Amino acid sequence: MSSTPTGRSDDKRSVGRPQQDRQGLLDAAAEVFVASGVNAPVREIAARAGVGIGTIYRHFPTRAELVVAVYRHQVDACAEAGPRLLRESENAETALRAWVAMFVDFLVTKHGLADALRGDGTDPGALHHSFVDRLVPVCGLLLEAAQDAEGHRAETRNVSGYSLLKGIGNLCIGAAEDPLYDADELVQRLVTGFLRHRS
């Protein structure tokens, strides 16, 4: 993707554009990344979003900017979904399982991130730390609520949100390249183990 001037007073197409337009582009890009990887053609993203290629360039002049924006967008969506799922779900375990499924989808979207950013000056490690800082507390909140519903005593809850996220990440390694491997099923079994563990 080549650089295109943005934010100029004479660019009437970009000035004052509603924020939801940008969010729609990010949603479309995330869907395309899941299906085709982060190196998918820009025209595929534009077609999914129902816009012209120029619109993508105006919002995201380089591919790395688009990839990072999608990554942060997905992190924000996961973080914001946790409390909402606790409020709206039938019970805490259902909320946790729905959130974990969303997180697995996020990990698939993240596939190929480092390759897409290589040579662009963006540090994937820094992005990883920001995602851990944002999502570990949310996962911990959901896990604790589900464990409370299972009747765990505080002193026996020796598993953490970080451990659950780490375990999910390990189970998802290579899942995008192997259609015979159902990472989501194994992750849900891991959640069952976390909730039933009492010693």
Coordinates of N, CA and C in Angstrom, one line a residue:
M1 N 0.8 -1.2 0.0 CA 0.0 0.0 0.0 C 0.9 1.2 0.0
S2 N 0.6 2.2 -0.9 CA 1.4 3.4 -1.0 C 0.8 4.5 -0.1
S3 N 1.7 5.5 0.2 CA 1.2 6.6 1.1 C 0.3 7.5 0.3
T4 N -0.8 7.9 1.0 CA -1.7 8.9 0.4 C -1.9 10.0 1.4
P5 N -1.9 11.3 1.1 CA -2.1 12.4 2.0 C -3.4 12.3 2.7
T6 N -3.5 12.5 4.0 CA -4.7 12.4 4.7 C -4.9 13.6 5.6
G7 N -6.1 13.9 6.0 CA -6.3 15.0 7.0 C -6.2 16.4 6.4
R8 N -6.1 16.6 5.1 CA -6.0 17.9 4.5 C -7.3 18.6 4.4
S9 N -7.4 19.9 4.5 CA -8.6 20.6 4.5 C -9.4 20.5 3.2
D10 N -8.7 20.2 2.1 CA -9.4 20.1 0.8 C -9.8 18.7 0.5
D11 N -9.5 17.7 1.4 CA -10.0 16.4 1.2 C -11.3 16.2 1.8
K12 N -12.4 16.6 1.0 CA -13.7 16.6 1.5 C -14.2 15.2 1.8
R13 N -13.6 14.2 1.2 CA -14.1 12.8 1.4 C -13.7 12.3 2.8
S14 N -12.6 12.8 3.4 CA -12.1 12.3 4.6 C -12.4 13.1 5.8
V15 N -12.6 14.5 5.6 CA -12.8 15.3 6.7 C -14.3 15.1 7.2
G16 N -14.4 14.9 8.5 CA -15.7 14.7 9.1 C -16.4 13.4 8.8
R17 N -15.6 12.4 8.3 CA -16.2 11.1 8.0 C -16.5 10.5 9.4
P18 N -17.7 9.9 9.5 CA -18.2 9.3 10.8 C -17.2 8.2 11.2
Q19 N -17.0 8.1 12.5 CA -16.1 7.1 13.1 C -16.6 5.7 12.7
Q20 N -17.9 5.5 12.6 CA -18.4 4.2 12.3 C -18.0 3.7 10.9
D21 N -17.7 4.6 10.0 CA -17.1 4.2 8.7 C -15.8 3.5 8.9
R22 N -15.0 4.0 9.7 CA -13.7 3.4 10.0 C -13.8 2.1 10.7
Q23 N -14.8 2.0 11.6 CA -15.0 0.8 12.3 C -15.5 -0.3 11.3
G24 N -16.3 0.1 10.4 CA -16.8 -0.8 9.4 C -15.7 -1.4 8.5
L25 N -14.7 -0.5 8.2 CA -13.5 -1.0 7.4 C -12.7 -2.0 8.3
L26 N -12.6 -1.7 9.5 CA -11.8 -2.6 10.4 C -12.5 -4.0 10.6
D27 N -13.8 -3.9 10.7 CA -14.6 -5.2 10.8 C -14.4 -6.0 9.5
A28 N -14.5 -5.3 8.4 CA -14.3 -6.0 7.1 C -12.9 -6.6 7.0
A29 N -11.9 -5.8 7.3 CA -10.5 -6.2 7.2 C -10.3 -7.4 8.1
A30 N -10.9 -7.4 9.3 CA -10.7 -8.5 10.2 C -11.3 -9.8 9.6
E31 N -12.4 -9.7 9.0 CA -13.1 -10.9 8.4 C -12.2 -11.4 7.3
V32 N -11.7 -10.5 6.5 CA -10.8 -10.9 5.3 C -9.5 -11.6 5.9
F33 N -8.9 -11.0 6.9 CA -7.7 -11.6 7.5 C -7.9 -13.0 8.0
V34 N -9.1 -13.2 8.6 CA -9.4 -14.6 9.1 C -9.5 -15.5 7.9
A35 N -10.1 -15.1 6.8 CA -10.3 -16.0 5.7 C -9.1 -16.1 4.8
S36 N -8.3 -15.0 4.6 CA -7.2 -15.0 3.6 C -5.9 -14.6 4.2
G37 N -5.8 -14.3 5.5 CA -4.5 -13.9 6.0 C -4.3 -12.4 5.9
V38 N -3.3 -11.9 6.6 CA -3.1 -10.4 6.6 C -2.5 -9.9 5.4
N39 N -2.0 -10.7 4.5 CA -1.5 -10.3 3.2 C -2.6 -10.3 2.1
A40 N -3.8 -10.4 2.5 CA -4.9 -10.4 1.5 C -4.9 -9.2 0.7
P41 N -5.3 -9.2 -0.6 CA -5.4 -8.0 -1.4 C -6.3 -6.9 -0.9
V42 N -5.9 -5.7 -1.0 CA -6.7 -4.6 -0.5 C -8.1 -4.6 -1.2
R43 N -8.1 -5.0 -2.4 CA -9.4 -5.0 -3.1 C -10.4 -5.9 -2.5
E44 N -9.9 -7.0 -1.9 CA -10.8 -8.0 -1.2 C -11.4 -7.3 0.0
I45 N -10.6 -6.5 0.8 CA -11.1 -5.8 1.9 C -12.2 -4.8 1.5
A46 N -11.8 -4.0 0.5 CA -12.7 -3.0 0.0 C -14.1 -3.6 -0.5
A47 N -14.0 -4.7 -1.2 CA -15.2 -5.4 -1.6 C -16.1 -5.8 -0.4
R48 N -15.4 -6.4 0.6 CA -16.1 -6.8 1.8 C -16.8 -5.7 2.5
A49 N -16.1 -4.5 2.5 CA -16.7 -3.3 3.2 C -17.6 -2.6 2.3
G50 N -17.7 -2.9 1.0 CA -18.6 -2.1 0.1 C -18.1 -0.7 -0.2
V51 N -16.8 -0.5 -0.3 CA -16.2 0.8 -0.6 C -15.2 0.6 -1.7
G52 N -14.7 1.7 -2.2 CA -13.6 1.7 -3.2 C -12.2 1.5 -2.5
I53 N -11.2 1.1 -3.3 CA -9.9 0.9 -2.7 C -9.3 2.2 -2.2
G54 N -9.7 3.3 -2.8 CA -9.2 4.6 -2.4 C -9.6 5.0 -0.9
T55 N -10.8 4.5 -0.5 CA -11.3 4.7 0.8 C -10.4 4.0 1.8
I56 N -9.9 2.8 1.5 CA -9.0 2.1 2.4 C -7.7 2.9 2.5
Y57 N -7.2 3.4 1.4 CA -5.9 4.1 1.4 C -6.0 5.4 2.2
R58 N -7.2 6.1 2.2 CA -7.3 7.3 2.9 C -7.3 7.1 4.4
H59 N -7.9 6.0 4.8 CA -7.9 5.7 6.3 C -6.6 5.1 6.7
F60 N -6.0 4.2 5.9 CA -4.8 3.4 6.2 C -3.8 3.5 5.1
P61 N -2.9 4.5 5.1 CA -2.0 4.6 3.9 C -1.0 3.5 3.7
T62 N -0.7 2.7 4.7 CA 0.1 1.5 4.5 C -0.5 0.3 5.1
R63 N -0.1 -0.9 4.6 CA -0.7 -2.2 5.1 C -0.4 -2.3 6.6
A64 N 0.8 -2.0 7.0 CA 1.1 -2.1 8.4 C 0.2 -1.3 9.3
E65 N -0.2 -0.1 8.9 CA -1.2 0.7 9.6 C -2.5 0.0 9.7
L66 N -2.9 -0.6 8.6 CA -4.2 -1.3 8.6 C -4.1 -2.5 9.5
V67 N -3.0 -3.3 9.5 CA -2.9 -4.5 10.3 C -2.9 -4.1 11.8
V68 N -2.1 -3.1 12.1 CA -2.1 -2.7 13.5 C -3.5 -2.2 14.0
A69 N -4.1 -1.4 13.1 CA -5.5 -0.9 13.5 C -6.5 -2.1 13.7
V70 N -6.4 -3.1 12.8 CA -7.3 -4.2 13.0 C -7.0 -4.9 14.3
Y71 N -5.7 -5.1 14.6 CA -5.2 -5.8 15.8 C -5.8 -5.1 17.0
R72 N -5.6 -3.7 17.1 CA -6.0 -3.0 18.2 C -7.6 -3.0 18.3
H73 N -8.2 -2.9 17.2 CA -9.7 -3.0 17.1 C -10.2 -4.3 17.7
Q74 N -9.6 -5.4 17.4 CA -10.0 -6.7 17.9 C -9.7 -6.8 19.4
V75 N -8.6 -6.3 19.9 CA -8.3 -6.2 21.3 C -9.3 -5.4 22.0
D76 N -9.7 -4.3 21.5 CA -10.7 -3.4 22.1 C -12.0 -4.2 22.2
A77 N -12.4 -4.8 21.1 CA -13.6 -5.6 21.0 C -13.7 -6.7 22.1
C78 N -12.6 -7.4 22.2 CA -12.5 -8.5 23.2 C -12.6 -7.9 24.6
A79 N -11.9 -6.8 24.9 CA -11.9 -6.3 26.2 C -13.3 -5.7 26.6
E80 N -13.9 -5.1 25.6 CA -15.3 -4.5 25.9 C -16.3 -5.6 26.0
A81 N -16.1 -6.7 25.4 CA -17.1 -7.8 25.4 C -17.2 -8.5 26.7
G82 N -16.1 -8.6 27.5 CA -16.2 -9.3 28.7 C -17.3 -8.9 29.7
P83 N -17.2 -7.6 30.1 CA -18.3 -7.1 31.1 C -19.7 -7.2 30.5
R84 N -19.8 -7.0 29.2 CA -21.1 -7.0 28.5 C -21.7 -8.5 28.6
L85 N -20.8 -9.5 28.3 CA -21.2 -10.8 28.3 C -21.6 -11.3 29.7
L86 N -20.9 -10.8 30.7 CA -21.3 -11.1 32.1 C -22.7 -10.5 32.4
R87 N -23.0 -9.4 31.9 CA -24.3 -8.8 32.1 C -25.4 -9.5 31.4
E88 N -25.2 -9.9 30.2 CA -26.2 -10.3 29.3 C -26.4 -11.9 29.2
S89 N -25.4 -12.6 29.6 CA -25.4 -14.1 29.5 C -26.3 -14.7 30.6
E90 N -26.7 -15.9 30.4 CA -27.6 -16.6 31.3 C -26.8 -16.9 32.6
N91 N -25.5 -17.1 32.5 CA -24.7 -17.3 33.7 C -23.2 -17.0 33.4
A92 N -22.4 -17.0 34.5 CA -21.0 -16.6 34.3 C -20.2 -17.6 33.4
E93 N -20.5 -18.9 33.5 CA -19.8 -19.9 32.7 C -20.1 -19.7 31.2
T94 N -21.4 -19.4 30.9 CA -21.7 -19.1 29.5 C -21.0 -17.9 29.0
A95 N -20.9 -16.9 29.8 CA -20.2 -15.7 29.5 C -18.7 -16.0 29.2
L96 N -18.1 -16.7 30.1 CA -16.7 -17.1 29.9 C -16.5 -17.8 28.6
R97 N -17.3 -18.8 28.4 CA -17.1 -19.7 27.2 C -17.3 -18.9 25.9
A98 N -18.3 -17.9 25.9 CA -18.5 -17.1 24.7 C -17.3 -16.2 24.5
W99 N -16.8 -15.7 25.6 CA -15.6 -14.8 25.5 C -14.4 -15.5 25.0
V100 N -14.2 -16.7 25.5 CA -13.1 -17.5 25.1 C -13.1 -17.8 23.6
A101 N -14.3 -18.1 23.1 CA -14.5 -18.4 21.6 C -14.2 -17.2 20.8
M102 N -14.5 -16.0 21.3 CA -14.2 -14.7 20.7 C -12.7 -14.5 20.6
F103 N -12.0 -14.9 21.7 CA -10.6 -14.7 21.8 C -9.9 -15.7 20.9
V104 N -10.4 -16.9 20.7 CA -9.8 -17.8 19.7 C -9.9 -17.2 18.3
D105 N -11.0 -16.7 18.0 CA -11.2 -16.0 16.7 C -10.1 -14.9 16.5
F106 N -9.9 -14.1 17.6 CA -8.9 -13.1 17.6 C -7.5 -13.6 17.3
L107 N -7.2 -14.7 17.9 CA -5.9 -15.3 17.6 C -5.7 -15.7 16.2
V108 N -6.8 -16.2 15.5 CA -6.7 -16.5 14.1 C -6.5 -15.3 13.3
T109 N -7.2 -14.2 13.7 CA -7.0 -12.9 13.0 C -5.6 -12.4 13.1
K110 N -4.9 -12.7 14.2 CA -3.6 -12.2 14.5 C -2.5 -13.0 13.7
H111 N -2.9 -14.1 13.1 CA -2.0 -14.9 12.4 C -1.3 -14.2 11.3
G112 N 0.1 -14.2 11.3 CA 0.8 -13.5 10.2 C 1.2 -12.1 10.6
L113 N 0.8 -11.6 11.8 CA 1.0 -10.2 12.1 C 2.5 -9.8 12.0
A114 N 3.4 -10.6 12.6 CA 4.8 -10.2 12.6 C 5.3 -10.1 11.2
D115 N 5.0 -11.0 10.3 CA 5.4 -10.9 8.9 C 4.9 -9.6 8.2
A116 N 3.7 -9.3 8.5 CA 3.1 -8.1 7.9 C 3.8 -6.8 8.3
L117 N 4.3 -6.8 9.5 CA 4.9 -5.6 10.1 C 6.4 -5.5 9.9
R118 N 7.0 -6.6 9.5 CA 8.4 -6.6 9.3 C 8.9 -5.5 8.4
G119 N 9.9 -4.8 8.8 CA 10.5 -3.7 8.0 C 9.7 -2.4 8.1
D120 N 8.6 -2.3 8.9 CA 7.8 -1.1 8.9 C 8.0 -0.3 10.2
G121 N 8.9 -0.8 11.0 CA 9.2 0.0 12.3 C 8.3 -0.3 13.4
T122 N 7.3 -1.1 13.2 CA 6.4 -1.5 14.3 C 6.8 -2.7 15.0
D123 N 6.8 -2.6 16.4 CA 7.3 -3.7 17.2 C 6.1 -4.7 17.6
P124 N 6.1 -5.9 17.0 CA 5.0 -6.8 17.4 C 5.0 -7.1 18.9
G125 N 6.2 -7.1 19.5 CA 6.4 -7.4 20.9 C 5.6 -6.4 21.7
A126 N 5.7 -5.1 21.4 CA 5.0 -4.1 22.1 C 3.5 -4.3 22.0
L127 N 3.1 -4.7 20.8 CA 1.6 -4.9 20.6 C 1.2 -6.1 21.5
H128 N 2.0 -7.1 21.6 CA 1.7 -8.3 22.4 C 1.5 -7.9 23.8
H129 N 2.5 -7.1 24.3 CA 2.4 -6.6 25.7 C 1.1 -5.8 26.0
S130 N 0.8 -5.0 25.0 CA -0.4 -4.1 25.2 C -1.7 -5.0 25.2
F131 N -1.7 -6.1 24.4 CA -2.8 -7.0 24.4 C -2.9 -7.8 25.7
V132 N -1.8 -8.2 26.2 CA -1.8 -8.9 27.5 C -2.3 -8.0 28.6
D133 N -1.8 -6.8 28.7 CA -2.2 -5.8 29.7 C -3.7 -5.5 29.6
R134 N -4.3 -5.5 28.4 CA -5.7 -5.2 28.3 C -6.6 -6.4 28.5
L135 N -6.2 -7.6 28.1 CA -7.1 -8.8 28.1 C -7.0 -9.6 29.3
V136 N -5.8 -9.7 30.0 CA -5.7 -10.5 31.2 C -6.7 -10.1 32.3
P137 N -6.8 -8.8 32.6 CA -7.8 -8.5 33.6 C -9.3 -8.9 33.2
V138 N -9.6 -8.8 32.0 CA -10.9 -9.2 31.5 C -11.1 -10.7 31.7
C139 N -10.1 -11.5 31.2 CA -10.2 -12.9 31.3 C -10.3 -13.3 32.8
G140 N -9.5 -12.6 33.7 CA -9.5 -12.9 35.1 C -10.9 -12.7 35.7
L141 N -11.5 -11.6 35.3 CA -12.8 -11.2 35.8 C -13.9 -12.3 35.5
L142 N -13.8 -12.7 34.2 CA -14.8 -13.8 33.7 C -14.5 -15.1 34.4
L143 N -13.2 -15.5 34.5 CA -12.9 -16.7 35.1 C -13.3 -16.8 36.6
E144 N -13.0 -15.7 37.3 CA -13.3 -15.6 38.7 C -14.8 -15.7 39.0
A145 N -15.6 -15.0 38.1 CA -17.1 -15.1 38.2 C -17.6 -16.5 38.0
A146 N -17.0 -17.2 37.0 CA -17.4 -18.5 36.7 C -17.0 -19.5 37.8
Q147 N -15.8 -19.3 38.4 CA -15.4 -20.2 39.5 C -16.2 -19.9 40.7
D148 N -16.6 -18.7 41.0 CA -17.5 -18.4 42.1 C -18.8 -19.2 41.9
A149 N -19.3 -19.2 40.7 CA -20.6 -19.9 40.4 C -20.4 -21.4 40.7
E150 N -19.2 -21.9 40.5 CA -19.0 -23.3 40.7 C -18.7 -23.6 42.2
G151 N -18.6 -22.6 43.0 CA -18.5 -22.8 44.4 C -17.1 -23.0 44.9
H152 N -16.1 -22.5 44.2 CA -14.7 -22.6 44.6 C -14.5 -21.7 45.8
R153 N -13.7 -22.2 46.8 CA -13.3 -21.4 47.8 C -12.1 -20.6 47.3
A154 N -11.9 -19.4 47.9 CA -10.9 -18.4 47.4 C -9.5 -19.1 47.4
E155 N -9.2 -19.9 48.5 CA -7.9 -20.4 48.6 C -7.6 -21.5 47.6
T156 N -8.6 -22.1 47.0 CA -8.4 -23.2 46.0 C -8.4 -22.7 44.6
R157 N -8.7 -21.4 44.4 CA -8.7 -20.9 43.0 C -7.3 -20.5 42.6
N158 N -6.5 -21.5 42.3 CA -5.1 -21.3 42.0 C -4.7 -21.2 40.5
V159 N -5.8 -21.0 39.7 CA -5.5 -20.7 38.3 C -5.9 -19.3 38.0
S160 N -5.2 -18.7 37.0 CA -5.4 -17.3 36.8 C -5.8 -17.0 35.3
G161 N -6.3 -15.7 35.1 CA -6.6 -15.3 33.8 C -5.4 -15.4 32.9
Y162 N -4.3 -15.0 33.4 CA -3.1 -15.1 32.5 C -2.8 -16.6 32.1
S163 N -2.9 -17.5 33.0 CA -2.7 -18.9 32.7 C -3.7 -19.4 31.7
L164 N -4.9 -19.0 31.8 CA -5.9 -19.4 30.8 C -5.6 -18.9 29.4
L165 N -5.3 -17.6 29.4 CA -4.9 -17.0 28.1 C -3.7 -17.6 27.5
K166 N -2.7 -17.9 28.3 CA -1.5 -18.6 27.8 C -1.8 -20.0 27.3
G167 N -2.6 -20.7 28.0 CA -3.0 -22.0 27.5 C -3.8 -22.0 26.2
I168 N -4.7 -21.0 26.1 CA -5.5 -20.9 24.9 C -4.5 -20.6 23.7
G169 N -3.6 -19.7 23.9 CA -2.6 -19.3 22.9 C -1.8 -20.5 22.4
N170 N -1.4 -21.4 23.4 CA -0.6 -22.6 23.0 C -1.5 -23.6 22.2
L171 N -2.7 -23.7 22.6 CA -3.6 -24.6 21.9 C -3.9 -24.1 20.4
C172 N -3.8 -22.8 20.2 CA -4.2 -22.3 18.9 C -3.0 -22.2 17.9
I173 N -1.8 -22.6 18.4 CA -0.6 -22.6 17.5 C -0.8 -23.5 16.3
G174 N -0.7 -23.0 15.1 CA -0.8 -23.8 13.9 C -2.2 -24.2 13.5
A175 N -3.2 -23.7 14.3 CA -4.6 -24.1 14.0 C -5.0 -23.5 12.6
A176 N -4.5 -22.3 12.2 CA -4.9 -21.7 11.0 C -4.5 -22.5 9.8
E177 N -3.4 -23.3 9.9 CA -2.9 -24.1 8.8 C -3.4 -25.5 8.7
D178 N -4.1 -25.9 9.7 CA -4.6 -27.3 9.8 C -6.1 -27.4 9.9
P179 N -6.8 -27.7 8.8 CA -8.2 -27.7 8.8 C -8.8 -28.9 9.6
L180 N -7.9 -29.9 9.9 CA -8.4 -31.1 10.7 C -8.3 -30.8 12.2
Y181 N -7.7 -29.7 12.6 CA -7.5 -29.4 14.0 C -8.5 -28.4 14.5
D182 N -9.3 -28.8 15.5 CA -10.3 -28.0 16.0 C -9.9 -27.4 17.3
A183 N -9.2 -26.2 17.2 CA -8.6 -25.6 18.4 C -9.7 -25.2 19.4
D184 N -10.9 -24.7 18.8 CA -11.9 -24.2 19.7 C -12.5 -25.3 20.6
E185 N -12.6 -26.5 20.1 CA -13.1 -27.6 20.9 C -12.1 -27.9 22.1
L186 N -10.9 -27.9 21.8 CA -9.9 -28.2 22.8 C -9.8 -27.1 23.8
V187 N -10.0 -25.8 23.4 CA -10.0 -24.7 24.3 C -11.2 -24.8 25.2
Q188 N -12.3 -25.2 24.7 CA -13.5 -25.3 25.6 C -13.3 -26.4 26.6
R189 N -12.6 -27.5 26.2 CA -12.3 -28.5 27.2 C -11.3 -28.0 28.3
L190 N -10.4 -27.1 27.9 CA -9.5 -26.5 28.8 C -10.3 -25.7 29.8
V191 N -11.2 -24.9 29.3 CA -12.1 -24.1 30.2 C -12.8 -25.0 31.2
T192 N -13.3 -26.1 30.7 CA -14.0 -27.1 31.6 C -13.0 -27.5 32.8
G193 N -11.8 -27.8 32.4 CA -10.8 -28.2 33.4 C -10.5 -27.1 34.4
F194 N -10.4 -25.8 33.9 CA -10.2 -24.7 34.8 C -11.4 -24.5 35.8
L195 N -12.6 -24.7 35.3 CA -13.7 -24.5 36.2 C -14.0 -25.7 37.2
R196 N -13.6 -26.9 36.8 CA -13.8 -28.0 37.7 C -12.7 -28.2 38.6
H197 N -11.5 -27.6 38.4 CA -10.3 -27.8 39.2 C -10.6 -27.2 40.6
R198 N -10.3 -28.0 41.7 CA -10.6 -27.6 43.0 C -9.4 -27.8 44.0
S199 N -8.2 -28.2 43.5 CA -7.1 -28.5 44.4 C -5.9 -27.7 44.1

